[in-house]
XYZ file of C-alpha atoms in Angstrom:
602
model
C -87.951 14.697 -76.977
C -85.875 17.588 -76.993
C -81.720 17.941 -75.839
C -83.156 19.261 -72.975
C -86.456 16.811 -71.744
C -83.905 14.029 -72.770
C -83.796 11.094 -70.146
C -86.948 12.466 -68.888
C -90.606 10.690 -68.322
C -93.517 12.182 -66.909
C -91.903 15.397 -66.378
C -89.715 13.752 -63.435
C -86.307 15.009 -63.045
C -83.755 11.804 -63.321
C -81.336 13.089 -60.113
C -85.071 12.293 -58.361
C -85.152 8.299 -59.711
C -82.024 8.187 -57.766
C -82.624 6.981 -54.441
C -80.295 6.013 -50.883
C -80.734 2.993 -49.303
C -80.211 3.628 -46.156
C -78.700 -0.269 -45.381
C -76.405 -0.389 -47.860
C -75.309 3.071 -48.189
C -75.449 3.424 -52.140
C -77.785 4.996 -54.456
C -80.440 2.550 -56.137
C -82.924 4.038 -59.680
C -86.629 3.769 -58.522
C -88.723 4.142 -61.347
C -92.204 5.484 -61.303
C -95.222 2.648 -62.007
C -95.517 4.388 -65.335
C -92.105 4.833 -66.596
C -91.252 0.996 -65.776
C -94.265 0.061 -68.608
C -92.993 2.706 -70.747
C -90.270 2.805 -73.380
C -86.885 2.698 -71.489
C -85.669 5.687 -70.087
C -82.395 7.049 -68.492
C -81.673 7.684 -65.083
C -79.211 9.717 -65.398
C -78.164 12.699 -68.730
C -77.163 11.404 -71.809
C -73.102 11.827 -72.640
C -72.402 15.647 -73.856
C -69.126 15.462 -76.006
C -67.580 18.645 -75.587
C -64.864 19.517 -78.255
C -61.248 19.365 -76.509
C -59.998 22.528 -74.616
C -57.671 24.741 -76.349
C -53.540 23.533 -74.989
C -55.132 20.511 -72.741
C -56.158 18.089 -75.187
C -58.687 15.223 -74.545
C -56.651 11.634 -73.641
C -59.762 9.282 -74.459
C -57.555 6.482 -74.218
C -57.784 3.572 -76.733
C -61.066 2.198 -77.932
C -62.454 -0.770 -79.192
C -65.800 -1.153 -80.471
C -66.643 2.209 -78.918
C -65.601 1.404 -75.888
C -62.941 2.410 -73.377
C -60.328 -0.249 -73.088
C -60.050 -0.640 -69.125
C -63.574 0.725 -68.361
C -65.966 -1.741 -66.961
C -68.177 -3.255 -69.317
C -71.644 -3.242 -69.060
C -74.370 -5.451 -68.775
C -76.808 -6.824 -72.097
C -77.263 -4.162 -74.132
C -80.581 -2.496 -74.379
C -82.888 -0.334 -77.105
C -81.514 2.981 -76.138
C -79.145 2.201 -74.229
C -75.537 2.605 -74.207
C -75.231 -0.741 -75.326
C -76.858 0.530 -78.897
C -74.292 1.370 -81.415
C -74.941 4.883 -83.573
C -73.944 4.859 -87.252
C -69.790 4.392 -87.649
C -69.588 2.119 -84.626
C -69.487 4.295 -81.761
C -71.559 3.450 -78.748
C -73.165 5.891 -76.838
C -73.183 9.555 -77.658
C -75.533 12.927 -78.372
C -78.399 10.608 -80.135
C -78.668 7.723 -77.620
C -78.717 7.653 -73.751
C -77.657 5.150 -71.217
C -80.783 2.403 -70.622
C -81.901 2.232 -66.871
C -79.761 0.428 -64.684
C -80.984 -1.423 -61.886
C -79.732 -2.440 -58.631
C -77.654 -5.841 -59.566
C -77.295 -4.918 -62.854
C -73.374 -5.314 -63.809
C -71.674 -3.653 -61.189
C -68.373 -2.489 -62.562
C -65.191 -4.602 -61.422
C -62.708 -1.996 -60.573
C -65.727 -1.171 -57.958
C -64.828 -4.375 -55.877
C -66.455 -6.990 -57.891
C -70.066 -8.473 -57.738
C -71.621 -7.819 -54.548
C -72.935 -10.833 -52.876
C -76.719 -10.848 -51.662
C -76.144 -11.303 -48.042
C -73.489 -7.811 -48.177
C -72.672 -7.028 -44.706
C -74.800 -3.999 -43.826
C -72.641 -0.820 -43.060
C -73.806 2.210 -41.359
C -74.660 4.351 -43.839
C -72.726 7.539 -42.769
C -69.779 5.779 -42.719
C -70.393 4.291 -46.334
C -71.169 7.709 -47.560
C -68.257 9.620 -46.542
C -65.847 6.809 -48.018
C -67.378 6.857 -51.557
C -67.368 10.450 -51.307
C -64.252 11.256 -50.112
C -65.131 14.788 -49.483
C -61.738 15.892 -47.993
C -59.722 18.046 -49.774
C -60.209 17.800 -53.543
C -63.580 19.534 -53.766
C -63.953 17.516 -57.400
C -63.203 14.097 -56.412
C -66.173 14.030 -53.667
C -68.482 14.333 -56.491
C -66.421 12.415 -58.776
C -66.283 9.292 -56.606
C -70.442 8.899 -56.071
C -70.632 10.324 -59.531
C -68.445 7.952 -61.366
C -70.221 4.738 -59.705
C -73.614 5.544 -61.261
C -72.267 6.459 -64.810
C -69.197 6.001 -65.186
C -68.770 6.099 -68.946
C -70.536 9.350 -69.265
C -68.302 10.755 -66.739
C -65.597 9.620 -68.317
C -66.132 10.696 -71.692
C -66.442 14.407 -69.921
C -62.861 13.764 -68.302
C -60.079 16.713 -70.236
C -56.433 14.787 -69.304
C -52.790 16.215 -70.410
C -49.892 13.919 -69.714
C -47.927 14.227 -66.426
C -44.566 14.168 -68.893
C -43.117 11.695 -65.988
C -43.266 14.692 -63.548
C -44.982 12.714 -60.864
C -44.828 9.581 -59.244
C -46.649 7.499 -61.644
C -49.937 7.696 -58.927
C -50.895 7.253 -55.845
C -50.588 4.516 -53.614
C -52.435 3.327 -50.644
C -49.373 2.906 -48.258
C -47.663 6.181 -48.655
C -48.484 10.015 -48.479
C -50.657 11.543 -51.014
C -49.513 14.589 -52.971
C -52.134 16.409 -55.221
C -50.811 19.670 -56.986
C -54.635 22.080 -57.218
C -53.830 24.372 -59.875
C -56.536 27.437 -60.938
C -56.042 29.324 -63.945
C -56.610 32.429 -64.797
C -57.267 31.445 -68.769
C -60.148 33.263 -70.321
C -62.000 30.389 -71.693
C -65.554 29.367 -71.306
C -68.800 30.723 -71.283
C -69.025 34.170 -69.644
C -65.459 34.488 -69.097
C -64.593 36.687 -71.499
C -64.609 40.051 -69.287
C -62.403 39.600 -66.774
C -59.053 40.940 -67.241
C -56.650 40.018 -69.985
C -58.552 38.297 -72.233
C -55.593 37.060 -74.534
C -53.696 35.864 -71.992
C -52.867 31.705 -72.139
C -53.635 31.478 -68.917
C -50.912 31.111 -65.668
C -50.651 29.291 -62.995
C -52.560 32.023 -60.921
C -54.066 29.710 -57.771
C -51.641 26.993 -57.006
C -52.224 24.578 -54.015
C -50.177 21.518 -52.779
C -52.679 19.292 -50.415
C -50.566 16.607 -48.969
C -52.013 13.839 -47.255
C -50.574 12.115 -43.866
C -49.223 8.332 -44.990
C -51.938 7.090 -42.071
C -54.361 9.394 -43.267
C -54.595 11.350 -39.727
C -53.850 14.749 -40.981
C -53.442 16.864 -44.150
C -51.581 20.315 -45.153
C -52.692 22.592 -48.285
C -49.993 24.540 -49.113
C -50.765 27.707 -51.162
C -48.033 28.938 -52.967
C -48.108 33.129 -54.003
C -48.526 33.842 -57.976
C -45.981 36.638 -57.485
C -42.991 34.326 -55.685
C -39.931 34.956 -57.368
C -38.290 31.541 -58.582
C -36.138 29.295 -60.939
C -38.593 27.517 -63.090
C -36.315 24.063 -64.642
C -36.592 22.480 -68.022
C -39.363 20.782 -68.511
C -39.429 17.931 -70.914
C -43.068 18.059 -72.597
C -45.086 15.756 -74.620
C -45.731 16.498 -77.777
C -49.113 16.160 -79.891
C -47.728 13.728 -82.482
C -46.072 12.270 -79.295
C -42.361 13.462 -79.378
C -40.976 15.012 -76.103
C -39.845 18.786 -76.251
C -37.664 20.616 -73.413
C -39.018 23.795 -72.828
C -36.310 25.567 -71.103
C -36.210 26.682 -67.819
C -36.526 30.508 -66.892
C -34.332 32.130 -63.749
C -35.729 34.701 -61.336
C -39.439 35.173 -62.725
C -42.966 34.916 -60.907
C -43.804 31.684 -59.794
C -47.432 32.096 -61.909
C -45.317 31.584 -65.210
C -44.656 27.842 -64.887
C -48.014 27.179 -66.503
C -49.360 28.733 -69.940
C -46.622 30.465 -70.880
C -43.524 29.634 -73.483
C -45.870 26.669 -73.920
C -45.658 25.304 -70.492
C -48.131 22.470 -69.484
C -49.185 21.879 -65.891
C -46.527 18.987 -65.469
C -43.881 21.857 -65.369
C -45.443 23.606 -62.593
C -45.314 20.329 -60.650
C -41.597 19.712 -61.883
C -41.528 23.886 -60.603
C -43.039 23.134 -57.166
C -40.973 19.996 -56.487
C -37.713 21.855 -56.795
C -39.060 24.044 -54.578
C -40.582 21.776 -51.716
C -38.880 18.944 -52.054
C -41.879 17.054 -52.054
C -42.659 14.816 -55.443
C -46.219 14.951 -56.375
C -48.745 12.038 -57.516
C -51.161 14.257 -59.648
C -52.371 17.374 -60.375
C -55.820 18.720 -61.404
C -56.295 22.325 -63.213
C -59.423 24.364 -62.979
C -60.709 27.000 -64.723
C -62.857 30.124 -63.511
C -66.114 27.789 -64.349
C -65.159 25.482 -61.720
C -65.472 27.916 -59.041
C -69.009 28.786 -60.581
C -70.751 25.547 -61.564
C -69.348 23.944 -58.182
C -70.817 26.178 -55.759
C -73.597 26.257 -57.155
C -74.242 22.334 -57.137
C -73.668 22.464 -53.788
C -76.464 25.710 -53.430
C -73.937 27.902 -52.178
C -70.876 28.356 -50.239
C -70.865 29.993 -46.760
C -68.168 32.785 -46.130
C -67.720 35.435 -43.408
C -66.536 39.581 -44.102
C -65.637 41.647 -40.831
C -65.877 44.646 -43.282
C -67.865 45.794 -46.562
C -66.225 44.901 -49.820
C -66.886 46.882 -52.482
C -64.115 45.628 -55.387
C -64.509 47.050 -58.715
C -61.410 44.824 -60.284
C -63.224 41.591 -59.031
C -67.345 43.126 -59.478
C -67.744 42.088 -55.865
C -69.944 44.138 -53.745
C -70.730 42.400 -50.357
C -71.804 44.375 -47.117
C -69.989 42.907 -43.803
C -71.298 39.468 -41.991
C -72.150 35.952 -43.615
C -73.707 35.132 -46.903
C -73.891 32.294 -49.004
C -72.800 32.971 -52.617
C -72.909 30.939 -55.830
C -72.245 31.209 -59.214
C -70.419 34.574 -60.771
C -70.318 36.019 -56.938
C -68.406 32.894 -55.683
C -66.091 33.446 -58.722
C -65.628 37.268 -57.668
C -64.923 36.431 -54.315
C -62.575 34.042 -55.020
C -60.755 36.791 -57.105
C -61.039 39.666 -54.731
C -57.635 41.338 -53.388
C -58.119 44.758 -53.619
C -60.695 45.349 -51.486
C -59.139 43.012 -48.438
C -55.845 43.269 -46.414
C -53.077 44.793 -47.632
C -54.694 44.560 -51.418
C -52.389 41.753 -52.685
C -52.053 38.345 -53.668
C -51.476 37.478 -49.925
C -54.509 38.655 -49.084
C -56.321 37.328 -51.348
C -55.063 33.699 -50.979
C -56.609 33.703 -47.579
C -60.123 34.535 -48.781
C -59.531 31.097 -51.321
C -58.840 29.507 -47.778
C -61.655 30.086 -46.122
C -63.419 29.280 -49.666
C -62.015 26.318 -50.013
C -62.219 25.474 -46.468
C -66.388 26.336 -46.433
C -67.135 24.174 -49.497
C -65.670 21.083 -48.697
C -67.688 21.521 -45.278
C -70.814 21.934 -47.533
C -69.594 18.908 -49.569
C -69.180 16.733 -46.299
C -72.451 17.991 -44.692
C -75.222 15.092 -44.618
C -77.726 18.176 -47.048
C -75.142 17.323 -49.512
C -73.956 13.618 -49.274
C -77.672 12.184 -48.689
C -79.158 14.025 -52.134
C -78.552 11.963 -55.309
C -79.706 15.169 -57.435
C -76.576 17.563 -56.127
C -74.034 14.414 -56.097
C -75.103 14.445 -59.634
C -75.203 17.911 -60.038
C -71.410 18.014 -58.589
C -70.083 14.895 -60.906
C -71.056 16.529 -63.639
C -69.692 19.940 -62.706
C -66.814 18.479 -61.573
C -65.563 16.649 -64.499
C -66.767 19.015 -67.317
C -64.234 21.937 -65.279
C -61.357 19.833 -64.508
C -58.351 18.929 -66.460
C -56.257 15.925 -64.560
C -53.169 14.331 -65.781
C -53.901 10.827 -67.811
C -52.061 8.558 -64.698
C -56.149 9.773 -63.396
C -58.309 10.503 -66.546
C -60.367 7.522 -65.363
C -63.543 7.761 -62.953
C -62.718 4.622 -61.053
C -59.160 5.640 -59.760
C -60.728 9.322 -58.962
C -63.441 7.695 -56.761
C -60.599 5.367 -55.230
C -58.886 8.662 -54.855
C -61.738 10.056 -53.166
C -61.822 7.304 -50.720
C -58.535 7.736 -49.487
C -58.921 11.676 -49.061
C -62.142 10.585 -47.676
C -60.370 9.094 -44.706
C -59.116 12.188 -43.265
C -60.787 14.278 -40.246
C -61.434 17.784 -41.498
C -60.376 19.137 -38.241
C -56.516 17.741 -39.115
C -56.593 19.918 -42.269
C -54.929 22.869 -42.345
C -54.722 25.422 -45.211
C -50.827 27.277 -45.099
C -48.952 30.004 -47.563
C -45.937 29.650 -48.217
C -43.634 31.936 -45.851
C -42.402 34.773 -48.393
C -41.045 38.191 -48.059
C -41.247 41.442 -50.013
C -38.636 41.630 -52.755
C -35.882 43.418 -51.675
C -35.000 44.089 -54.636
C -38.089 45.885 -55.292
C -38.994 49.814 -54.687
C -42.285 49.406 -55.402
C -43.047 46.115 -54.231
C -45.011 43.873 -56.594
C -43.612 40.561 -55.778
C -42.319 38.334 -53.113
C -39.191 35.905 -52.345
C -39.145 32.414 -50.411
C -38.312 33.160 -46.626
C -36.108 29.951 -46.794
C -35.565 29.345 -43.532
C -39.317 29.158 -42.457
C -39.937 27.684 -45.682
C -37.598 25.044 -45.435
C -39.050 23.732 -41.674
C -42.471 24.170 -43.006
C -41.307 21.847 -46.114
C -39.759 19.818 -43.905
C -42.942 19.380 -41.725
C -45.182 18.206 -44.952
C -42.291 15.594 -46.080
C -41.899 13.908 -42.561
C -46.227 14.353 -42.169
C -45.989 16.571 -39.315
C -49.497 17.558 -38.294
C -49.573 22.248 -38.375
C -52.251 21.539 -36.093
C -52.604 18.755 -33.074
C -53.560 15.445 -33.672
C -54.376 13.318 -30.932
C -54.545 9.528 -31.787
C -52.992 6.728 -30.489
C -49.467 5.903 -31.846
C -50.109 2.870 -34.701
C -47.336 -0.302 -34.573
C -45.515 0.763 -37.729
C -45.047 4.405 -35.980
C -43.564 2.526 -33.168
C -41.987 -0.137 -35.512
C -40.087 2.722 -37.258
C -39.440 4.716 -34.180
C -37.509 2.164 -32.429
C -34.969 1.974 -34.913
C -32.955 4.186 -33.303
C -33.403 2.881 -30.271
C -30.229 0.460 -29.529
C -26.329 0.775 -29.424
C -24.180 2.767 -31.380
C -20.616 2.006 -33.250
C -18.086 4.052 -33.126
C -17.444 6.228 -35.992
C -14.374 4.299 -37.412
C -16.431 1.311 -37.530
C -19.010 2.871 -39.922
C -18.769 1.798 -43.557
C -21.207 4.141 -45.968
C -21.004 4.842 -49.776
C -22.648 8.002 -50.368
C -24.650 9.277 -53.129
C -25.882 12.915 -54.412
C -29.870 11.908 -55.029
C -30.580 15.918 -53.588
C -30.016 17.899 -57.024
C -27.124 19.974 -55.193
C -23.955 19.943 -57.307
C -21.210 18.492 -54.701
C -23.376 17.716 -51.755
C -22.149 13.701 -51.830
C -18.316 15.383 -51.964
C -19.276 17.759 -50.056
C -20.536 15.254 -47.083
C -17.732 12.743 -47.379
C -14.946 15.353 -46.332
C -17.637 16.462 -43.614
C -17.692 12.767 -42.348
C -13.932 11.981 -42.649
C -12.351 15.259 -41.752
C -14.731 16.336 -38.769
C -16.396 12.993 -37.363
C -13.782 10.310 -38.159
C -15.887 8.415 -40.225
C -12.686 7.281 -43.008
C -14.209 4.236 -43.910
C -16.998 6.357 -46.227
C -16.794 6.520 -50.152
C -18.519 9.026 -52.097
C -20.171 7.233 -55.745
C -21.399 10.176 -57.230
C -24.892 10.823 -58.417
C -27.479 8.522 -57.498
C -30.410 6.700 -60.351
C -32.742 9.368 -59.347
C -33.237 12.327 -57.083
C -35.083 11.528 -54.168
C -37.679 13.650 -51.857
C -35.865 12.428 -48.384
C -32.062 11.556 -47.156
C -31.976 7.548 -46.725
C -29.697 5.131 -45.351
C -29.773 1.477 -46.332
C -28.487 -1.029 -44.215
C -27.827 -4.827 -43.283
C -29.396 -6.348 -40.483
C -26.055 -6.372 -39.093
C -25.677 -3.074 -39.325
C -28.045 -1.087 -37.469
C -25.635 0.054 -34.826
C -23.985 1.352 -37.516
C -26.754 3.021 -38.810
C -28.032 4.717 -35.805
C -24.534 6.305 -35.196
C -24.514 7.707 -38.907
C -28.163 9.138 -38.073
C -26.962 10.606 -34.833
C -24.152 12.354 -36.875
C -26.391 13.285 -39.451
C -29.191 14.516 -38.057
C -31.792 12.122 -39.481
C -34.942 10.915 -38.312
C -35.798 7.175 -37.584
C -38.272 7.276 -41.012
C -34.805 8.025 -43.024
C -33.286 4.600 -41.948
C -34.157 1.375 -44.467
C -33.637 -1.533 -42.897
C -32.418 -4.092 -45.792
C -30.041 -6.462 -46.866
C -26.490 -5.588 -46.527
C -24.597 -4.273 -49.719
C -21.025 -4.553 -50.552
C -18.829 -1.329 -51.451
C -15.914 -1.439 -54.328
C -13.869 -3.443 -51.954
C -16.268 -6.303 -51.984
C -16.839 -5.212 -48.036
C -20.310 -4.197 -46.506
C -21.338 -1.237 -46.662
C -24.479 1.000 -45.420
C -25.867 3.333 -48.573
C -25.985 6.862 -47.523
C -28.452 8.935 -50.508
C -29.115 12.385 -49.753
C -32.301 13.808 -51.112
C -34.000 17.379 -51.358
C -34.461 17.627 -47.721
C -30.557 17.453 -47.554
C -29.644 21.159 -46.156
C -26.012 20.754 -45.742
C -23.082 18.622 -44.189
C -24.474 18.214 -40.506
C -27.558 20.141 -40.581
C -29.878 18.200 -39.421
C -33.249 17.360 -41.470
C -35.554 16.461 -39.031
C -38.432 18.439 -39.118
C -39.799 20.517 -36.298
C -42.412 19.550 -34.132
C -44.315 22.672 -34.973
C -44.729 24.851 -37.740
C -42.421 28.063 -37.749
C -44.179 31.306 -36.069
C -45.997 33.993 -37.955
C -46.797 31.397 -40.923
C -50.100 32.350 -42.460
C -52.496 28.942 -41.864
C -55.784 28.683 -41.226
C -57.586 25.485 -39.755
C -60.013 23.892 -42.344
C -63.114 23.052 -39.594
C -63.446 26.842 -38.691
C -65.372 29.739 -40.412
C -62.929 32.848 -40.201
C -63.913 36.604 -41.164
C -61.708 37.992 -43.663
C -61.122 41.616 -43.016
């Protein structure tokens, strides 16, 4: 049997063998009379060990025996099966193909454990949309429903760089989610080689920060222009031979350059976009142009809308005006059209990745999609062959737990944004753009506190209430407040800056300033006592904070050995009583576009 008819009986194609139960929601192998009395074969393809990607080298993680330390372990080996070993130990691989799996056979731990018999049957739309996720990520939908049929394989097409401590260190199932989406515009691949500059290492050309409501009731994406002007920090790298370099930082260049070049890895466009946002991320995941391609066409095309012909001859699209469905090398033009739309720049052309973006995952999340094994196969494979993730992720069951928690979220409560820029003043001929900082800054603001750009109408949860009621209660007067006060913001001064505010202009003398704190942090906190929550509220008052900024605690004693509230300004921190509270609604004339409707670019 040939590379290609591998895994194959009877001419029937394995995504077929793969079928729903509709009372349990998952995906069960049904094999044909004839291929159960035949020799085993696969339900699934056979592992395809591509070499590593050029600058984004394959983290396999440590083995044993062939196997991936962490990964659930399979059932008894069979002939053929991924149990077999090949010559020089390795399980698996090009030669041998994963035996057929059925039903009860070993389901993998980090799935939830052995199912009992009696299960508690769930509908099965509900069941669905949880394993898939199918939010935002448009890889982790297939990922998630992917990874629980075969794992291993998936994993052993997973391309991981380190984070370089960049992130959080993951997500978490009690707190926001923040997922940096990063396309490149690197030449490599199959069929890549004609568009533009072929030499180029790639930048950080599509950049997207999707940030995910701590309940899960909303969700912003956050596209942030190639061409912004910015300060671009250090950023500490990992090496191969697993030394850490600093790459230094650059001053007043395009945004695009945090990635690819001077040897930049994607953790220092995260490390770029935090000190822009304010907003730490959990993870980011890189694509290249054949992730545009191979995913919509798994999916059989992606629906988009033109109010006007497009004829581009930089991108090769040619399009007359209404709705189409496009796949493949025409998704990919699309995708890289600007010329031919708006004003002919990157602007414009981050609004037709909107209403991309926006269109698949509504394909991914449609039943034509979720209820056929053969394109949630289709997509897992797609999706992890064009990825690259950072290694706190490089493992199918943490995507697919990933995927459940993005899978929580209403489409309707997503909302695609750009960041609010200006031309370059600086600029005659205007190629680039600078951050309009004071939309940016309530937009930022907005995403850190997990204010909703559009409406979201739910009832208000206990902890909301819990939290907001914090500042409900009496206040002390300002020479009763005791606060130490720490620089976590990354501003030089702000702590010494704040103190004199407090003493000289509210009457707050008994405040300290302690210098820097351990770490930066994302949001302005105050910890306090039990005993000191009128306290607290009359600091917030002064400040400007919102109840989510106070930390209810034990009490803490200053220098003096006396009590005292800990005040630690973070990124959000504009300035000695300006307040950080974010708006209610997002600043006017912001470029957004609601992720449950099909607009017409023009």
């Amino acid at each position: 049997m040939d590379a290609q008819g591998r895994g194959r009986a009877d001419n029937i194609d394995p995504a077929d063998q793969w079928v729903l139960n509709p009372q349990t929601g998952d995906y069960e192998l049904r094999l044909s009379p004839s291929a159960e009395q035949s020799a085993p074969q696969t339900g699934v393809p056979g592992p395809r060990r591509a070499a590593p990607r050029q600058g984004s080298p394959r983290q396999s993680g440590a083995r044993q025996g062939g196997t991936r330390q962490g990964a659930p372990q399979q059932g008894t080996p069979r002939p053929g099966g991924r149990g077999g070993e090949r010559p020089g130990g390795r399980s698996g691989g090009r030669d041998q193909v994963p035996g057929p799996r059925r039903r009860r056979a070993a389901q993998p731990e980090a799935a939830g454990g052995r199912r009992k018999q009696k299960a508690k049957k769930k509908s099965t739309g509900k069941r669905i949309l949880a394993w898939t996720g199918g939010s935002v990520a448009f890889v982790i939908v297939a990922v998630g429903v992917g990874g629980y049929l075969y794992y291993q394989h998936l994993n052993d097409n997973i391309t991981s760089v380190s984070d370089d401590g960049a992130g959080t260190g993951g997500f978490s199932k009690d707190r926001a989610i923040n997922i940096l989406l990063i396309g490149t515009d690197k030449r490599s691949g199959d069929g890549n080689k004609g568009y533009g500059d072929e030499g180029s290492v790639g930048h950080a050309d599509t950049t997207i920060l999707l940030h995910v409501s701590k309940d899960r009731s909303n969700a912003t994406a956050l596209s942030i222009p190639r061409d912004m002007i910015t300060d671009i920090p250090d950023c500490p790298t990992k090496q191969d031979d697993g030394s850490m370099k600093v790459i230094p930082g650059s001053q007043n260049v395009r945004f695009n350059e945090s990635l690819g070049q001077n040897e930049r890895t994607p953790s220092c466009t995260m490390r770029t976009v935090t000190q822009i946002t304010g907003i730490k991320l959990d993870h980011f995941m890189v694509a290249d142009f054949n992730a545009v391609k191979t995913l919509s066409s798994a999916v059989d095309g992606v629906d988009v809308c033109l109010a006007k012909d497009i004829d581009d001859p930089k991108s090769h699209l040619k399009l007359p005006a209404g709705k189409h469905s496009i796949e493949g090398e025409e998704a990919l033009a699309f995708v890289r059209t600007r010329h031919s739309v708006g004003n002919g720049g990157d602007l414009s052309r981050i609004q037709l990745q909107q209403q991309f973006l926006s269109s698949l995952m509504r394909k991914l999340k449609s039943n034509d999609t979720l209820t056929n094994p053969k394109k949630m196969i289709s997509l897992a494979e797609a999706g992890t062959e064009a990825l690259t993730v950072d290694s706190k992720i490089a493992d199918i069951m943490k995507l697919r737990d990933l995927g459940m928690e993005l899978g929580k979220l209403d489409m309707k409560n997503l909302t695609f944004a750009t960041t609010p820029v200006d031309d370059n003043p600086a600029e005659k001929v205007k190629a680039t753009v600078v951050l309009n900082q004071a939309k940016a800054d309530e937009l930022f603001s907005m995403m850190r506190e997990d204010v909703s750009l559009t409406e979201v109408k739910k009832k208000e949860k206990k902890e909301k209430a819990a939290v907001a009621a914090r500042l409900k209660g009496p206040r002390s007067e300002a020479g009763d407040v005791r606060v130490d006060v720490y620089n976590g913001s990354g501003k030089t001064g702000a702590a010494q800056a704040t103190l004199s505010w407090l003493q000289n202009s509210e009457g707050v003398t008994k405040s300290s300033q302690l210098g820097n704190a351990p770490k930066n942090l994302a949001r302005t906190t105050v910890e306090y006592g039990a005993d000191q929550a009128d306290q607290a509220r009359k600091l917030a008052d002064l400040m400007g904070l919102p109840a989510s900024a106070l930390k209810p605690g034990k009490s803490k004693k200053n220098a003096q050995g006396l009590p005292a509230m800990v005040l630690t300004l973070g990124a959000d921190f504009k300035g000695a009583g300006v307040p950080v509270k974010a708006p209610s609604k997002a600043p006017e004339g912001i470029q957004k576009v609601e992720a449950d409707k099909t607009v017409c670019a023009k």
